[in-house]
Tab-separated table of C-alpha atoms and ligand atoms in Angstrom:
chain	number	residue	atom	x	y	z
M	13	UNK	CA	0.050	-0.200	0.092
M	14	UNK	CA	1.522	3.760	-1.087
M	15	UNK	CA	0.441	6.425	1.117
M	16	UNK	CA	1.679	9.943	-0.179
M	17	UNK	CA	3.272	12.423	2.242
M	18	UNK	CA	2.975	16.278	1.087
M	19	UNK	CA	0.953	18.691	0.124
M	20	UNK	CA	-0.115	18.022	-3.327
M	21	UNK	CA	0.364	21.348	-4.535
M	22	UNK	CA	4.217	20.962	-3.259
M	23	UNK	CA	6.331	18.251	-5.804
M	24	UNK	CA	4.065	15.614	-3.919
M	25	UNK	CA	1.893	16.178	-7.442
M	26	UNK	CA	4.605	14.572	-9.065
M	27	UNK	CA	4.344	11.375	-7.527
M	28	UNK	CA	-0.270	11.089	-7.389
M	29	UNK	CA	0.895	12.193	-10.925
M	30	UNK	CA	2.668	9.149	-11.306
M	31	UNK	CA	0.455	6.778	-8.700
M	32	UNK	CA	-2.274	7.566	-11.194
M	33	UNK	CA	-0.598	7.192	-14.474
M	34	UNK	CA	-0.152	3.680	-13.003
M	35	UNK	CA	-3.225	2.777	-11.835
M	36	UNK	CA	-2.654	2.270	-8.432
M	37	UNK	CA	-4.567	2.913	-5.014
M	38	UNK	CA	-2.893	5.460	-2.476
M	39	UNK	CA	-3.974	7.672	0.952
M	40	UNK	CA	-2.479	11.169	0.650
M	41	UNK	CA	-1.719	12.663	4.385
M	42	UNK	CA	-1.162	16.847	2.785
M	43	UNK	CA	1.370	17.541	5.439
M	44	UNK	CA	3.044	21.090	4.562
M	45	UNK	CA	7.265	21.582	4.309
M	46	UNK	CA	9.245	21.598	6.767
M	47	UNK	CA	6.317	21.014	9.801
M	48	UNK	CA	6.703	18.412	12.304
M	49	UNK	CA	4.954	15.936	10.145
M	50	UNK	CA	7.077	16.383	7.568
M	51	UNK	CA	9.896	16.052	9.799
M	52	UNK	CA	9.333	13.301	11.216
M	53	UNK	CA	9.207	11.433	7.792
M	54	UNK	CA	12.583	13.638	6.242
M	55	UNK	CA	15.083	15.359	8.363
M	56	UNK	CA	15.012	17.854	6.003
M	57	UNK	CA	11.064	18.465	6.339
M	58	UNK	CA	11.051	17.860	2.968
M	59	UNK	CA	7.922	16.735	0.895
M	60	UNK	CA	7.564	14.567	-0.457
M	61	UNK	CA	7.718	11.207	1.257
M	62	UNK	CA	6.084	7.558	-0.338
M	63	UNK	CA	5.940	5.425	2.335
M	64	UNK	CA	5.808	1.906	0.758
M	65	UNK	CA	4.673	-0.484	3.422
M	66	UNK	CA	5.416	2.338	6.173
M	67	UNK	CA	9.011	2.319	4.643
M	68	UNK	CA	9.886	6.097	3.343
M	69	UNK	CA	11.555	7.141	0.420
M	70	UNK	CA	12.178	10.692	0.232
M	71	UNK	CA	12.761	12.716	-3.247
M	72	UNK	CA	10.364	12.907	-6.054
M	73	UNK	CA	12.423	11.964	-8.454
M	74	UNK	CA	13.677	8.985	-6.755
M	75	UNK	CA	10.046	7.887	-5.883
M	76	UNK	CA	8.874	8.355	-9.849
M	77	UNK	CA	11.352	6.450	-10.897
M	78	UNK	CA	11.175	4.017	-8.078
M	79	UNK	CA	7.376	3.225	-8.913
M	80	UNK	CA	8.168	3.112	-12.506
M	81	UNK	CA	11.311	0.443	-12.156
M	82	UNK	CA	8.482	-1.360	-9.467
M	83	UNK	CA	6.176	-1.524	-12.154
M	84	UNK	CA	8.351	-1.813	-15.641
M	85	UNK	CA	5.824	1.191	-16.671
M	86	UNK	CA	6.486	4.320	-18.118
M	87	UNK	CA	10.632	4.034	-18.028
M	88	UNK	CA	13.102	1.857	-19.913
M	89	UNK	CA	14.930	-1.108	-17.996
M	90	UNK	CA	18.460	-0.087	-16.033
M	91	UNK	CA	21.840	-1.125	-18.322
M	92	UNK	CA	19.952	-0.183	-21.181
M	93	UNK	CA	21.166	2.774	-23.652
M	94	UNK	CA	18.080	3.855	-23.796
M	95	UNK	CA	17.379	4.337	-20.175
M	96	UNK	CA	20.412	5.848	-19.811
M	97	UNK	CA	18.938	8.690	-22.301
M	98	UNK	CA	16.062	8.499	-20.416
M	99	UNK	CA	18.170	9.732	-17.187
M	100	UNK	CA	20.214	11.642	-19.215
M	101	UNK	CA	16.293	13.199	-20.172
M	102	UNK	CA	15.290	13.598	-15.954
M	103	UNK	CA	19.148	15.238	-15.259
M	104	UNK	CA	18.129	17.817	-17.512
M	105	UNK	CA	14.410	18.577	-16.160
M	106	UNK	CA	16.102	18.646	-12.425
M	107	UNK	CA	19.882	20.538	-13.658
M	108	UNK	CA	18.279	22.520	-16.032
M	109	UNK	CA	14.785	23.034	-15.106
M	110	UNK	CA	13.623	22.523	-12.050
M	111	UNK	CA	16.899	24.315	-10.443
M	112	UNK	CA	15.640	27.691	-12.247
M	113	UNK	CA	12.334	27.540	-10.634
M	114	UNK	CA	13.429	26.035	-7.355
M	115	UNK	CA	16.199	29.325	-6.804
M	116	UNK	CA	13.412	31.584	-7.924
M	117	UNK	CA	11.020	30.608	-5.885
M	118	UNK	CA	13.880	30.655	-2.951
M	119	UNK	CA	14.303	33.925	-3.841
M	120	UNK	CA	10.831	34.692	-4.138
M	121	UNK	CA	9.393	33.350	-0.594
M	122	UNK	CA	11.610	30.688	0.969
M	123	UNK	CA	14.531	32.439	2.021
M	124	UNK	CA	14.333	35.008	4.552
M	125	UNK	CA	13.819	38.269	2.944
M	126	UNK	CA	16.968	39.516	3.680
M	127	UNK	CA	18.366	37.245	1.359
M	128	UNK	CA	16.206	37.300	-1.649
M	129	UNK	CA	18.140	38.853	-4.357
M	130	UNK	CA	16.295	40.289	-7.739
M	131	UNK	CA	19.506	39.487	-9.574
M	132	UNK	CA	19.354	35.759	-8.415
M	133	UNK	CA	15.530	35.808	-10.035
M	134	UNK	CA	16.623	37.491	-13.195
M	135	UNK	CA	19.607	35.052	-13.146
M	136	UNK	CA	17.001	31.862	-13.034
M	137	UNK	CA	15.194	33.727	-15.415
M	138	UNK	CA	17.617	33.632	-17.597
M	139	UNK	CA	18.728	30.101	-17.056
M	140	UNK	CA	15.025	28.642	-17.826
M	141	UNK	CA	15.284	30.747	-20.933
M	142	UNK	CA	18.214	29.116	-22.239
M	143	UNK	CA	17.265	25.293	-20.572
M	144	UNK	CA	13.426	25.826	-22.875
M	145	UNK	CA	16.259	26.749	-26.221
M	146	UNK	CA	17.381	23.065	-25.548
M	147	UNK	CA	14.430	21.623	-24.765
M	148	UNK	CA	13.193	22.723	-28.049
M	149	UNK	CA	15.925	21.182	-29.874
M	150	UNK	CA	16.419	18.416	-27.503
M	151	UNK	CA	12.192	17.721	-28.562
M	152	UNK	CA	13.031	17.918	-32.097
M	153	UNK	CA	10.041	16.065	-33.269
M	154	UNK	CA	9.331	13.746	-30.497
M	155	UNK	CA	5.993	13.546	-29.163
M	156	UNK	CA	7.638	12.848	-26.035
M	157	UNK	CA	11.038	12.671	-24.367
M	158	UNK	CA	11.876	9.217	-25.216
M	159	UNK	CA	9.868	9.267	-28.712
M	160	UNK	CA	6.033	8.211	-28.791
M	161	UNK	CA	6.511	6.303	-25.128
M	162	UNK	CA	5.407	8.767	-21.898
M	163	UNK	CA	8.165	8.174	-19.470
M	164	UNK	CA	9.382	9.661	-16.164
M	165	UNK	CA	10.947	12.644	-17.629
M	166	UNK	CA	8.145	13.856	-19.108
M	167	UNK	CA	5.970	13.622	-16.175
M	168	UNK	CA	8.835	15.950	-14.417
M	169	UNK	CA	8.931	18.703	-17.496
M	170	UNK	CA	5.074	18.932	-17.526
M	171	UNK	CA	5.026	19.038	-13.619
M	172	UNK	CA	7.909	22.131	-14.156
M	173	UNK	CA	6.172	23.723	-16.986
M	174	UNK	CA	2.851	24.073	-14.642
M	175	UNK	CA	5.305	25.726	-12.125
M	176	UNK	CA	6.948	28.076	-14.686
M	177	UNK	CA	3.761	28.733	-16.174
M	178	UNK	CA	1.502	29.150	-13.017
M	179	UNK	CA	4.062	29.751	-10.107
M	180	UNK	CA	6.772	31.930	-11.702
M	181	UNK	CA	4.242	33.506	-14.161
M	182	UNK	CA	6.795	32.524	-16.771
M	183	UNK	CA	5.893	31.685	-20.539
M	184	UNK	CA	6.734	29.327	-22.700
M	185	UNK	CA	8.550	29.613	-25.278
M	186	UNK	CA	6.552	29.503	-28.376
M	187	UNK	CA	8.086	26.594	-31.045
M	188	UNK	CA	7.481	22.879	-30.378
M	189	UNK	CA	7.335	23.265	-26.111
M	190	UNK	CA	3.459	24.351	-25.655
M	191	UNK	CA	2.666	21.730	-27.883
M	192	UNK	CA	4.662	19.081	-26.324
M	193	UNK	CA	3.211	20.201	-22.602
M	194	UNK	CA	-0.611	20.275	-24.394
M	195	UNK	CA	0.332	16.720	-25.408
M	196	UNK	CA	0.693	15.641	-21.586
M	197	UNK	CA	-1.633	18.153	-19.570
M	198	UNK	CA	-4.239	15.807	-21.644
M	199	UNK	CA	-3.221	12.655	-20.646
M	200	UNK	CA	-6.626	11.640	-18.056
M	201	UNK	CA	-4.011	10.761	-15.251
M	202	UNK	CA	-2.302	13.995	-14.983
M	203	UNK	CA	-5.885	15.684	-15.276
M	204	UNK	CA	-6.985	13.028	-12.479
M	205	UNK	CA	-4.091	14.225	-10.589
M	206	UNK	CA	-5.243	18.176	-10.765
M	207	UNK	CA	-8.809	16.979	-9.298
M	208	UNK	CA	-6.726	15.024	-6.452
M	209	UNK	CA	-4.734	18.728	-6.198
M	210	UNK	CA	-7.267	20.770	-6.285
M	211	UNK	CA	-9.235	19.301	-3.334
M	212	UNK	CA	-6.756	21.024	-0.963
M	213	UNK	CA	-6.168	24.284	-0.811
J	1	LIG	N1	14.551	17.168	-4.391
J	1	LIG	C1	13.257	16.960	-3.615
J	1	LIG	C2	13.076	18.242	-3.273
J	1	LIG	C3	11.632	18.760	-2.280
J	1	LIG	C4	11.521	19.818	-1.743
J	1	LIG	O1	12.490	20.759	-1.671
J	1	LIG	N2	10.348	20.192	-1.427
J	1	LIG	C5	9.474	21.724	-1.082
J	1	LIG	C6	8.282	22.048	-1.490
J	1	LIG	S1	7.793	21.850	-3.381
J	1	LIG	C7	9.895	21.521	0.528
J	1	LIG	O2	9.749	20.433	1.152
J	1	LIG	N3	10.926	22.390	1.254
J	1	LIG	C8	10.827	22.750	2.259
J	1	LIG	C9	12.634	23.678	2.620
J	1	LIG	O3	13.307	23.710	1.060
J	1	LIG	O4	12.729	23.287	3.127
J	1	LIG	C10	12.004	16.500	-4.379
J	1	LIG	O5	12.233	16.743	-5.544
J	1	LIG	O6	12.131	16.205	-4.156
């Protein structure tokens, strides 16, 4: 049995979405980041955490990849060249796209006010735009990152696109990226995850 620990408007959304993609049952405990409840599962107080038969796994990428691997869906098998390419996409999503969003969020509302920097926010936007140019080139005419098959990095990039547009207020560039994001957002499991997320305010 799976239990997602984390308010679903955080990166816990990724885990909810992956569970919906896999058609699995789960419970959701919408604990807030840095709360005592979050710290009980993860010393950093960061969410999400997934409880698998009571055992905790932290970090959304590790959780989503674990779920994909253990159900042999939305991933290529470990040890294959395709998996290396898929993991390179995952790393791109985290290093180039998510890091710009997260550092921008830190400099907008997470860090103590006196440590926030408008220059840092501008640098994040600059990095995000560069990453979007790279995404355009890497995607080419593919339906999804790895071709026709939806895999873990598509879920991460789809989540980051939402974060950019709805959280940071950053526009996606013209070109192939909006069509790619629209394909991801039309997935039935994504829509179910949005409905689950929107039950919490
Ligand atoms: N690498 C972690 C990052 C998790 C993370 O930073 N989550 C945010 C909410 S989206 C959080 O809990 N922040 C609290 C903090 O930074 O202290 C993941 O992908 O799950």
